[in-house]
């Protein structure tokens, strides 16, 4: 658990977990594995195990099971326990495992306890369910979750959750809150948050297709990002990351123009495709991830054909094959 420093307005963020996450975020994309389901909608533990093992083998900065891409919202507690346990087993301590938790604080605390028992290193607090809330409530939500787990927490602002600079200072004082994932892509707000945060506080880009805005995020001091593409084409995701890190702007532009931007256009055709297309692309690569669960729907035949062509293009750009 993160320790409070002698300065009560600051929190010590120099813990083993934060050091491992900071190092991982500097050296690779963050992997958000898909949760495998069978055709009847039941959990497929063996498929998920194979998928996580393949993800971990590509050396991501960290693995985040049971989050948005992993359909956390459709898992019951027993399924969640299996998913987190498998992720911990298959990564074998090589990279940090950050499990998703969410809903109201009482349910989030239940999931936190399960993740802790399963061996997770930290928790990503997904936006709470349904209602808008004032800043005091957003802070209180994290305070109540933090009081009920020993694991470090990363807050996720997206949808109805958006912190002000003052609230960021307040949540940074909660002993085990170590970072923030941003899904709003409001760079003015984000810059204010990074300037308000204590030294060592973690930030990363959690936009739906984070690579599109990776350069803009890096310009305000947030170079780390999650990658949905890594779940089905780590060759593309890692090539983009390497080009971005190496200042190879021509390669970055080509990958954006010929693969990532068309992917976003395709993603925006149908609500829920931010997950459904990722799963469909993984199936095209032979990954045992199965279908999505309702209320999400799998892509239409026409959209699937477009996805296949786009995936082939992206893989060809980095010297890989479908």
mmCIF file of C-alpha atoms in Angstrom:
data_model
loop_
_atom_site.group_PDB
_atom_site.id
_atom_site.type_symbol
_atom_site.label_atom_id
_atom_site.label_comp_id
_atom_site.label_asym_id
_atom_site.label_seq_id
_atom_site.Cartn_x
_atom_site.Cartn_y
_atom_site.Cartn_z
ATOM 1 C CA UNK A 1 0.000 0.000 0.000
ATOM 2 C CA UNK A 2 1.241 3.495 -0.823
ATOM 3 C CA UNK A 3 2.582 5.299 2.252
ATOM 4 C CA UNK A 4 1.661 8.824 3.251
ATOM 5 C CA UNK A 5 4.715 11.062 3.461
ATOM 6 C CA UNK A 6 5.519 13.474 6.278
ATOM 7 C CA UNK A 7 4.052 16.249 4.123
ATOM 8 C CA UNK A 8 0.343 15.581 4.550
ATOM 9 C CA UNK A 9 -0.419 17.332 1.254
ATOM 10 C CA UNK A 10 1.696 14.845 -0.661
ATOM 11 C CA UNK A 11 1.658 11.103 -1.073
ATOM 12 C CA UNK A 12 4.711 8.914 -1.555
ATOM 13 C CA UNK A 13 4.369 7.285 -4.951
ATOM 14 C CA UNK A 14 7.690 5.457 -4.795
ATOM 15 C CA UNK A 15 6.316 1.957 -4.316
ATOM 16 C CA UNK A 16 7.191 -1.287 -6.072
ATOM 17 C CA UNK A 17 3.927 -1.275 -8.025
ATOM 18 C CA UNK A 18 4.210 2.337 -9.158
ATOM 19 C CA UNK A 19 7.854 1.835 -10.122
ATOM 20 C CA UNK A 20 6.970 -1.248 -12.179
ATOM 21 C CA UNK A 21 4.054 0.519 -13.827
ATOM 22 C CA UNK A 22 6.099 3.633 -14.565
ATOM 23 C CA UNK A 23 8.859 1.534 -16.098
ATOM 24 C CA UNK A 24 6.394 -0.548 -18.099
ATOM 25 C CA UNK A 25 4.538 2.514 -19.372
ATOM 26 C CA UNK A 26 7.822 3.935 -20.652
ATOM 27 C CA UNK A 27 8.784 0.793 -22.534
ATOM 28 C CA UNK A 28 5.584 -0.585 -24.052
ATOM 29 C CA UNK A 29 1.903 -0.138 -24.731
ATOM 30 C CA UNK A 30 -0.617 -1.128 -22.092
ATOM 31 C CA UNK A 31 -2.494 -4.330 -22.953
ATOM 32 C CA UNK A 32 -6.233 -4.654 -22.320
ATOM 33 C CA UNK A 33 -7.018 -8.304 -23.102
ATOM 34 C CA UNK A 34 -10.390 -9.458 -24.371
ATOM 35 C CA UNK A 35 -12.492 -11.806 -22.275
ATOM 36 C CA UNK A 36 -13.158 -15.061 -24.116
ATOM 37 C CA UNK A 37 -16.728 -16.346 -24.388
ATOM 38 C CA UNK A 38 -18.126 -19.467 -26.009
ATOM 39 C CA UNK A 39 -20.826 -19.297 -28.666
ATOM 40 C CA UNK A 40 -23.485 -19.867 -25.994
ATOM 41 C CA UNK A 41 -22.214 -16.805 -24.105
ATOM 42 C CA UNK A 42 -20.522 -18.689 -21.260
ATOM 43 C CA UNK A 43 -17.017 -17.829 -20.124
ATOM 44 C CA UNK A 44 -14.222 -19.689 -21.925
ATOM 45 C CA UNK A 45 -11.355 -19.866 -19.392
ATOM 46 C CA UNK A 46 -9.059 -21.862 -21.685
ATOM 47 C CA UNK A 47 -9.537 -19.422 -24.536
ATOM 48 C CA UNK A 48 -8.841 -16.501 -22.239
ATOM 49 C CA UNK A 49 -5.733 -18.188 -20.883
ATOM 50 C CA UNK A 50 -4.361 -18.648 -24.400
ATOM 51 C CA UNK A 51 -5.192 -15.057 -25.315
ATOM 52 C CA UNK A 52 -3.490 -13.581 -22.238
ATOM 53 C CA UNK A 53 -0.435 -15.791 -22.730
ATOM 54 C CA UNK A 54 -0.104 -14.506 -26.296
ATOM 55 C CA UNK A 55 -0.551 -10.904 -25.133
ATOM 56 C CA UNK A 56 2.031 -11.256 -22.361
ATOM 57 C CA UNK A 57 4.551 -12.770 -24.781
ATOM 58 C CA UNK A 58 4.646 -9.497 -26.748
ATOM 59 C CA UNK A 59 6.057 -7.626 -23.711
ATOM 60 C CA UNK A 60 3.402 -4.980 -22.991
ATOM 61 C CA UNK A 61 3.974 -2.402 -20.273
ATOM 62 C CA UNK A 62 1.211 -3.919 -18.137
ATOM 63 C CA UNK A 63 -1.867 -6.118 -18.526
ATOM 64 C CA UNK A 64 -5.329 -4.809 -17.598
ATOM 65 C CA UNK A 65 -7.855 -7.691 -17.455
ATOM 66 C CA UNK A 66 -11.598 -7.243 -16.982
ATOM 67 C CA UNK A 67 -11.711 -3.606 -18.049
ATOM 68 C CA UNK A 68 -13.794 -1.956 -20.772
ATOM 69 C CA UNK A 69 -12.270 -3.909 -23.652
ATOM 70 C CA UNK A 70 -12.541 -7.025 -21.498
ATOM 71 C CA UNK A 71 -16.311 -6.486 -21.009
ATOM 72 C CA UNK A 72 -16.106 -6.020 -17.242
ATOM 73 C CA UNK A 73 -19.714 -4.834 -17.258
ATOM 74 C CA UNK A 74 -20.938 -8.267 -18.381
ATOM 75 C CA UNK A 75 -19.011 -10.413 -15.870
ATOM 76 C CA UNK A 76 -20.431 -11.841 -12.675
ATOM 77 C CA UNK A 77 -18.202 -12.132 -9.614
ATOM 78 C CA UNK A 78 -17.203 -15.761 -10.197
ATOM 79 C CA UNK A 79 -16.284 -15.063 -13.815
ATOM 80 C CA UNK A 80 -14.370 -11.985 -12.738
ATOM 81 C CA UNK A 81 -12.369 -14.042 -10.242
ATOM 82 C CA UNK A 82 -11.451 -16.532 -12.953
ATOM 83 C CA UNK A 83 -10.432 -13.817 -15.406
ATOM 84 C CA UNK A 84 -8.168 -11.990 -12.957
ATOM 85 C CA UNK A 85 -6.670 -15.226 -11.603
ATOM 86 C CA UNK A 86 -5.830 -16.438 -15.098
ATOM 87 C CA UNK A 87 -4.243 -13.100 -16.012
ATOM 88 C CA UNK A 88 -2.072 -13.242 -12.887
ATOM 89 C CA UNK A 89 -1.059 -16.840 -13.587
ATOM 90 C CA UNK A 90 -0.234 -16.291 -17.250
ATOM 91 C CA UNK A 91 1.802 -13.130 -16.731
ATOM 92 C CA UNK A 92 3.743 -14.824 -13.947
ATOM 93 C CA UNK A 93 4.864 -11.555 -12.376
ATOM 94 C CA UNK A 94 6.673 -10.429 -15.531
ATOM 95 C CA UNK A 95 4.455 -7.354 -15.893
ATOM 96 C CA UNK A 96 1.980 -5.682 -13.512
ATOM 97 C CA UNK A 97 -1.632 -6.887 -13.620
ATOM 98 C CA UNK A 98 -4.165 -4.092 -13.105
ATOM 99 C CA UNK A 99 -7.733 -5.394 -12.791
ATOM 100 C CA UNK A 100 -10.816 -3.340 -13.571
ATOM 101 C CA UNK A 101 -13.383 -2.607 -10.874
ATOM 102 C CA UNK A 102 -16.498 -0.470 -11.044
ATOM 103 C CA UNK A 103 -20.159 0.376 -10.418
ATOM 104 C CA UNK A 104 -20.870 2.083 -7.077
ATOM 105 C CA UNK A 105 -18.223 2.029 -4.359
ATOM 106 C CA UNK A 106 -19.840 -0.865 -2.469
ATOM 107 C CA UNK A 107 -19.763 -3.165 -5.500
ATOM 108 C CA UNK A 108 -16.372 -1.849 -6.558
ATOM 109 C CA UNK A 109 -15.031 -2.820 -3.137
ATOM 110 C CA UNK A 110 -16.364 -6.376 -3.612
ATOM 111 C CA UNK A 111 -14.560 -6.675 -6.943
ATOM 112 C CA UNK A 112 -11.453 -5.124 -5.382
ATOM 113 C CA UNK A 113 -11.426 -7.808 -2.700
ATOM 114 C CA UNK A 114 -11.722 -10.531 -5.337
ATOM 115 C CA UNK A 115 -8.891 -9.009 -7.404
ATOM 116 C CA UNK A 116 -6.688 -8.728 -4.346
ATOM 117 C CA UNK A 117 -7.299 -12.378 -3.453
ATOM 118 C CA UNK A 118 -6.538 -13.351 -7.061
ATOM 119 C CA UNK A 119 -3.137 -11.645 -6.910
ATOM 120 C CA UNK A 120 -3.661 -8.463 -8.931
ATOM 121 C CA UNK A 121 -1.051 -5.737 -8.467
ATOM 122 C CA UNK A 122 -3.383 -2.743 -8.775
ATOM 123 C CA UNK A 123 -6.913 -1.710 -9.765
ATOM 124 C CA UNK A 124 -8.381 0.517 -12.466
ATOM 125 C CA UNK A 125 -11.531 2.218 -11.142
ATOM 126 C CA UNK A 126 -13.914 2.365 -14.095
ATOM 127 C CA UNK A 127 -16.491 5.177 -14.270
ATOM 128 C CA UNK A 128 -19.379 4.582 -11.897
ATOM 129 C CA UNK A 129 -22.776 3.459 -13.112
ATOM 130 C CA UNK A 130 -25.319 5.746 -14.803
ATOM 131 C CA UNK A 131 -25.599 8.932 -12.741
ATOM 132 C CA UNK A 132 -23.757 12.228 -13.008
ATOM 133 C CA UNK A 133 -22.109 13.342 -9.768
ATOM 134 C CA UNK A 134 -20.511 16.475 -8.280
ATOM 135 C CA UNK A 135 -16.780 16.678 -7.640
ATOM 136 C CA UNK A 136 -17.185 15.948 -3.916
ATOM 137 C CA UNK A 137 -18.972 12.733 -4.812
ATOM 138 C CA UNK A 138 -16.309 11.665 -7.294
ATOM 139 C CA UNK A 139 -13.643 12.141 -4.632
ATOM 140 C CA UNK A 140 -15.733 10.354 -1.989
ATOM 141 C CA UNK A 141 -16.220 7.394 -4.334
ATOM 142 C CA UNK A 142 -12.452 6.871 -4.521
ATOM 143 C CA UNK A 143 -12.005 7.471 -0.785
ATOM 144 C CA UNK A 144 -14.491 4.727 0.040
ATOM 145 C CA UNK A 145 -12.973 2.243 -2.365
ATOM 146 C CA UNK A 146 -9.435 3.030 -1.189
ATOM 147 C CA UNK A 147 -10.443 2.470 2.429
ATOM 148 C CA UNK A 148 -11.502 -1.076 1.549
ATOM 149 C CA UNK A 149 -8.469 -2.378 -0.350
ATOM 150 C CA UNK A 150 -4.720 -2.539 0.081
ATOM 151 C CA UNK A 151 -4.163 -2.369 -3.665
ATOM 152 C CA UNK A 152 -3.107 0.807 -5.485
ATOM 153 C CA UNK A 153 -5.873 2.489 -7.485
ATOM 154 C CA UNK A 154 -5.837 4.225 -10.849
ATOM 155 C CA UNK A 155 -8.859 6.454 -11.433
ATOM 156 C CA UNK A 156 -10.456 6.468 -14.889
ATOM 157 C CA UNK A 157 -12.104 9.645 -16.087
ATOM 158 C CA UNK A 158 -14.490 9.127 -18.959
ATOM 159 C CA UNK A 159 -18.180 9.672 -19.609
ATOM 160 C CA UNK A 160 -19.753 11.225 -16.529
ATOM 161 C CA UNK A 161 -16.464 11.231 -14.592
ATOM 162 C CA UNK A 162 -14.242 14.273 -15.146
ATOM 163 C CA UNK A 163 -11.996 15.634 -12.412
ATOM 164 C CA UNK A 164 -11.092 19.272 -11.883
ATOM 165 C CA UNK A 165 -7.546 20.232 -10.930
ATOM 166 C CA UNK A 166 -8.667 20.731 -7.333
ATOM 167 C CA UNK A 167 -10.257 17.269 -7.220
ATOM 168 C CA UNK A 168 -7.108 15.781 -8.736
ATOM 169 C CA UNK A 169 -5.106 17.238 -5.857
ATOM 170 C CA UNK A 170 -7.585 15.717 -3.427
ATOM 171 C CA UNK A 171 -7.570 12.225 -4.908
ATOM 172 C CA UNK A 172 -3.765 12.319 -5.133
ATOM 173 C CA UNK A 173 -3.730 12.656 -1.330
ATOM 174 C CA UNK A 174 -5.683 9.423 -0.906
ATOM 175 C CA UNK A 175 -2.918 7.051 0.203
ATOM 176 C CA UNK A 176 -3.323 4.359 -2.453
ATOM 177 C CA UNK A 177 -4.490 6.391 -5.466
ATOM 178 C CA UNK A 178 -1.469 6.387 -7.771
ATOM 179 C CA UNK A 179 -2.669 7.587 -11.149
ATOM 180 C CA UNK A 180 -5.291 8.615 -13.683
ATOM 181 C CA UNK A 181 -6.387 7.180 -17.006
ATOM 182 C CA UNK A 182 -7.928 9.819 -19.260
ATOM 183 C CA UNK A 183 -10.602 9.018 -21.829
ATOM 184 C CA UNK A 184 -11.942 12.521 -22.463
ATOM 185 C CA UNK A 185 -9.137 13.785 -24.719
ATOM 186 C CA UNK A 186 -9.692 17.321 -23.461
ATOM 187 C CA UNK A 187 -6.053 18.384 -23.581
ATOM 188 C CA UNK A 188 -6.651 21.733 -21.905
ATOM 189 C CA UNK A 189 -8.200 19.981 -18.893
ATOM 190 C CA UNK A 190 -5.562 17.261 -18.956
ATOM 191 C CA UNK A 191 -2.717 19.773 -18.922
ATOM 192 C CA UNK A 192 -4.238 21.422 -15.857
ATOM 193 C CA UNK A 193 -4.459 18.016 -14.170
ATOM 194 C CA UNK A 194 -0.846 17.064 -14.885
ATOM 195 C CA UNK A 195 0.327 20.400 -13.483
ATOM 196 C CA UNK A 196 -1.793 19.908 -10.352
ATOM 197 C CA UNK A 197 -0.557 16.382 -9.654
ATOM 198 C CA UNK A 198 2.251 15.501 -7.242
ATOM 199 C CA UNK A 199 5.552 14.312 -8.661
ATOM 200 C CA UNK A 200 5.383 10.657 -9.639
ATOM 201 C CA UNK A 201 1.610 10.534 -10.141
ATOM 202 C CA UNK A 202 0.873 8.307 -13.138
ATOM 203 C CA UNK A 203 -1.105 9.440 -16.184
ATOM 204 C CA UNK A 204 -1.963 7.600 -19.350
ATOM 205 C CA UNK A 205 -3.988 8.105 -22.490
ATOM 206 C CA UNK A 206 -7.107 5.939 -22.497
ATOM 207 C CA UNK A 207 -8.889 7.267 -25.588
ATOM 208 C CA UNK A 208 -10.876 4.658 -27.542
ATOM 209 C CA UNK A 209 -8.141 4.398 -30.198
ATOM 210 C CA UNK A 210 -5.333 6.000 -28.254
ATOM 211 C CA UNK A 211 -2.756 5.998 -31.027
ATOM 212 C CA UNK A 212 -4.738 8.641 -32.944
ATOM 213 C CA UNK A 213 -4.002 11.186 -30.225
ATOM 214 C CA UNK A 214 -0.753 9.779 -28.843
ATOM 215 C CA UNK A 215 1.404 12.659 -30.083
ATOM 216 C CA UNK A 216 -1.003 15.257 -28.702
ATOM 217 C CA UNK A 217 -1.095 13.549 -25.303
ATOM 218 C CA UNK A 218 2.687 13.312 -25.224
ATOM 219 C CA UNK A 219 2.893 17.061 -25.848
ATOM 220 C CA UNK A 220 1.106 17.719 -22.523
ATOM 221 C CA UNK A 221 3.292 15.260 -20.639
ATOM 222 C CA UNK A 222 1.288 12.029 -21.046
ATOM 223 C CA UNK A 223 3.230 9.736 -23.407
ATOM 224 C CA UNK A 224 1.887 6.404 -22.084
ATOM 225 C CA UNK A 225 -1.248 4.914 -23.614
ATOM 226 C CA UNK A 226 -3.481 1.873 -23.747
ATOM 227 C CA UNK A 227 -3.861 0.081 -27.061
ATOM 228 C CA UNK A 228 -6.949 -1.824 -28.153
ATOM 229 C CA UNK A 229 -5.090 -2.715 -31.351
ATOM 230 C CA UNK A 230 -2.584 -4.642 -29.238
ATOM 231 C CA UNK A 231 -5.379 -7.105 -28.410
ATOM 232 C CA UNK A 232 -5.531 -8.308 -32.028
ATOM 233 C CA UNK A 233 -2.422 -6.995 -33.792
ATOM 234 C CA UNK A 234 0.475 -6.471 -31.369
ATOM 235 C CA UNK A 235 2.766 -6.278 -34.417
ATOM 236 C CA UNK A 236 1.034 -3.056 -35.496
ATOM 237 C CA UNK A 237 0.703 -1.660 -31.977
ATOM 238 C CA UNK A 238 4.350 -2.283 -31.136
ATOM 239 C CA UNK A 239 5.587 -0.931 -34.465
ATOM 240 C CA UNK A 240 3.604 2.261 -33.910
ATOM 241 C CA UNK A 241 4.936 2.599 -30.361
ATOM 242 C CA UNK A 242 8.533 2.106 -31.527
ATOM 243 C CA UNK A 243 8.128 4.643 -34.335
ATOM 244 C CA UNK A 244 6.567 7.161 -31.974
ATOM 245 C CA UNK A 245 9.302 6.686 -29.379
ATOM 246 C CA UNK A 246 11.987 6.902 -32.044
ATOM 247 C CA UNK A 247 10.672 10.075 -33.629
ATOM 248 C CA UNK A 248 9.993 8.299 -36.937
ATOM 249 C CA UNK A 249 7.236 10.698 -37.947
ATOM 250 C CA UNK A 250 6.899 9.370 -41.493
ATOM 251 C CA UNK A 251 6.144 5.876 -40.192
ATOM 252 C CA UNK A 252 3.763 7.254 -37.578
ATOM 253 C CA UNK A 253 1.914 9.280 -40.216
ATOM 254 C CA UNK A 254 1.651 6.326 -42.599
ATOM 255 C CA UNK A 255 0.269 4.008 -39.923
ATOM 256 C CA UNK A 256 -2.199 6.666 -38.829
ATOM 257 C CA UNK A 257 -3.306 7.512 -42.362
ATOM 258 C CA UNK A 258 -3.569 3.979 -43.756
ATOM 259 C CA UNK A 259 -4.631 1.976 -40.712
ATOM 260 C CA UNK A 260 -5.628 3.820 -37.536
ATOM 261 C CA UNK A 261 -7.822 6.548 -39.035
ATOM 262 C CA UNK A 262 -9.746 4.080 -41.244
ATOM 263 C CA UNK A 263 -10.145 1.859 -38.177
ATOM 264 C CA UNK A 264 -11.735 4.740 -36.258
ATOM 265 C CA UNK A 265 -14.068 5.462 -39.184
ATOM 266 C CA UNK A 266 -15.144 1.815 -39.164
ATOM 267 C CA UNK A 267 -15.427 1.801 -35.368
ATOM 268 C CA UNK A 268 -17.763 4.767 -35.427
ATOM 269 C CA UNK A 269 -20.322 3.069 -37.679
ATOM 270 C CA UNK A 270 -22.090 1.244 -34.846
ATOM 271 C CA UNK A 271 -22.267 1.861 -31.069
ATOM 272 C CA UNK A 272 -20.168 -0.685 -29.213
ATOM 273 C CA UNK A 273 -17.803 -1.374 -32.091
ATOM 274 C CA UNK A 274 -14.937 -0.083 -29.907
ATOM 275 C CA UNK A 275 -15.106 -3.555 -28.353
ATOM 276 C CA UNK A 276 -16.920 -5.605 -31.010
ATOM 277 C CA UNK A 277 -14.474 -4.780 -33.804
ATOM 278 C CA UNK A 278 -11.499 -5.557 -31.594
ATOM 279 C CA UNK A 279 -12.928 -8.966 -30.787
ATOM 280 C CA UNK A 280 -13.811 -9.630 -34.412
ATOM 281 C CA UNK A 281 -10.284 -8.683 -35.501
ATOM 282 C CA UNK A 282 -8.843 -11.040 -32.897
ATOM 283 C CA UNK A 283 -11.010 -13.853 -34.238
ATOM 284 C CA UNK A 284 -9.733 -13.074 -37.755
ATOM 285 C CA UNK A 285 -6.232 -13.668 -36.377
ATOM 286 C CA UNK A 286 -7.331 -17.035 -34.969
ATOM 287 C CA UNK A 287 -7.456 -15.868 -31.351
ATOM 288 C CA UNK A 288 -9.888 -17.867 -29.172
ATOM 289 C CA UNK A 289 -11.865 -14.902 -27.854
ATOM 290 C CA UNK A 290 -15.342 -15.788 -29.093
ATOM 291 C CA UNK A 291 -18.268 -13.372 -29.530
ATOM 292 C CA UNK A 292 -19.232 -10.323 -27.503
ATOM 293 C CA UNK A 293 -21.979 -10.496 -24.908
ATOM 294 C CA UNK A 294 -25.209 -8.543 -25.195
ATOM 295 C CA UNK A 295 -25.916 -5.658 -25.236
ATOM 296 C CA UNK A 296 -22.943 -5.529 -27.629
ATOM 297 C CA UNK A 297 -23.336 -7.120 -31.057
ATOM 298 C CA UNK A 298 -20.793 -8.641 -33.402
ATOM 299 C CA UNK A 299 -20.039 -6.793 -36.670
ATOM 300 C CA UNK A 300 -22.191 -7.291 -39.742
ATOM 301 C CA UNK A 301 -20.854 -9.345 -42.653
ATOM 302 C CA UNK A 302 -20.111 -6.175 -44.622
ATOM 303 C CA UNK A 303 -18.268 -4.504 -41.754
ATOM 304 C CA UNK A 304 -16.366 -7.716 -41.093
ATOM 305 C CA UNK A 305 -15.180 -7.785 -44.708
ATOM 306 C CA UNK A 306 -14.017 -4.183 -44.425
ATOM 307 C CA UNK A 307 -12.241 -5.032 -41.167
ATOM 308 C CA UNK A 308 -10.447 -7.973 -42.768
ATOM 309 C CA UNK A 309 -9.173 -5.801 -45.617
ATOM 310 C CA UNK A 310 -8.051 -3.067 -43.238
ATOM 311 C CA UNK A 311 -6.315 -5.549 -40.944
ATOM 312 C CA UNK A 312 -4.442 -7.042 -43.899
ATOM 313 C CA UNK A 313 -3.331 -3.539 -44.896
ATOM 314 C CA UNK A 314 -2.128 -2.706 -41.387
ATOM 315 C CA UNK A 315 -0.193 -5.943 -41.024
ATOM 316 C CA UNK A 316 1.404 -5.481 -44.443
ATOM 317 C CA UNK A 317 2.580 -2.009 -43.371
ATOM 318 C CA UNK A 318 4.645 -3.549 -40.583
ATOM 319 C CA UNK A 319 5.796 -6.630 -42.497
ATOM 320 C CA UNK A 320 3.363 -9.101 -40.925
ATOM 321 C CA UNK A 321 0.628 -11.309 -42.362
ATOM 322 C CA UNK A 322 -2.977 -12.051 -41.496
#
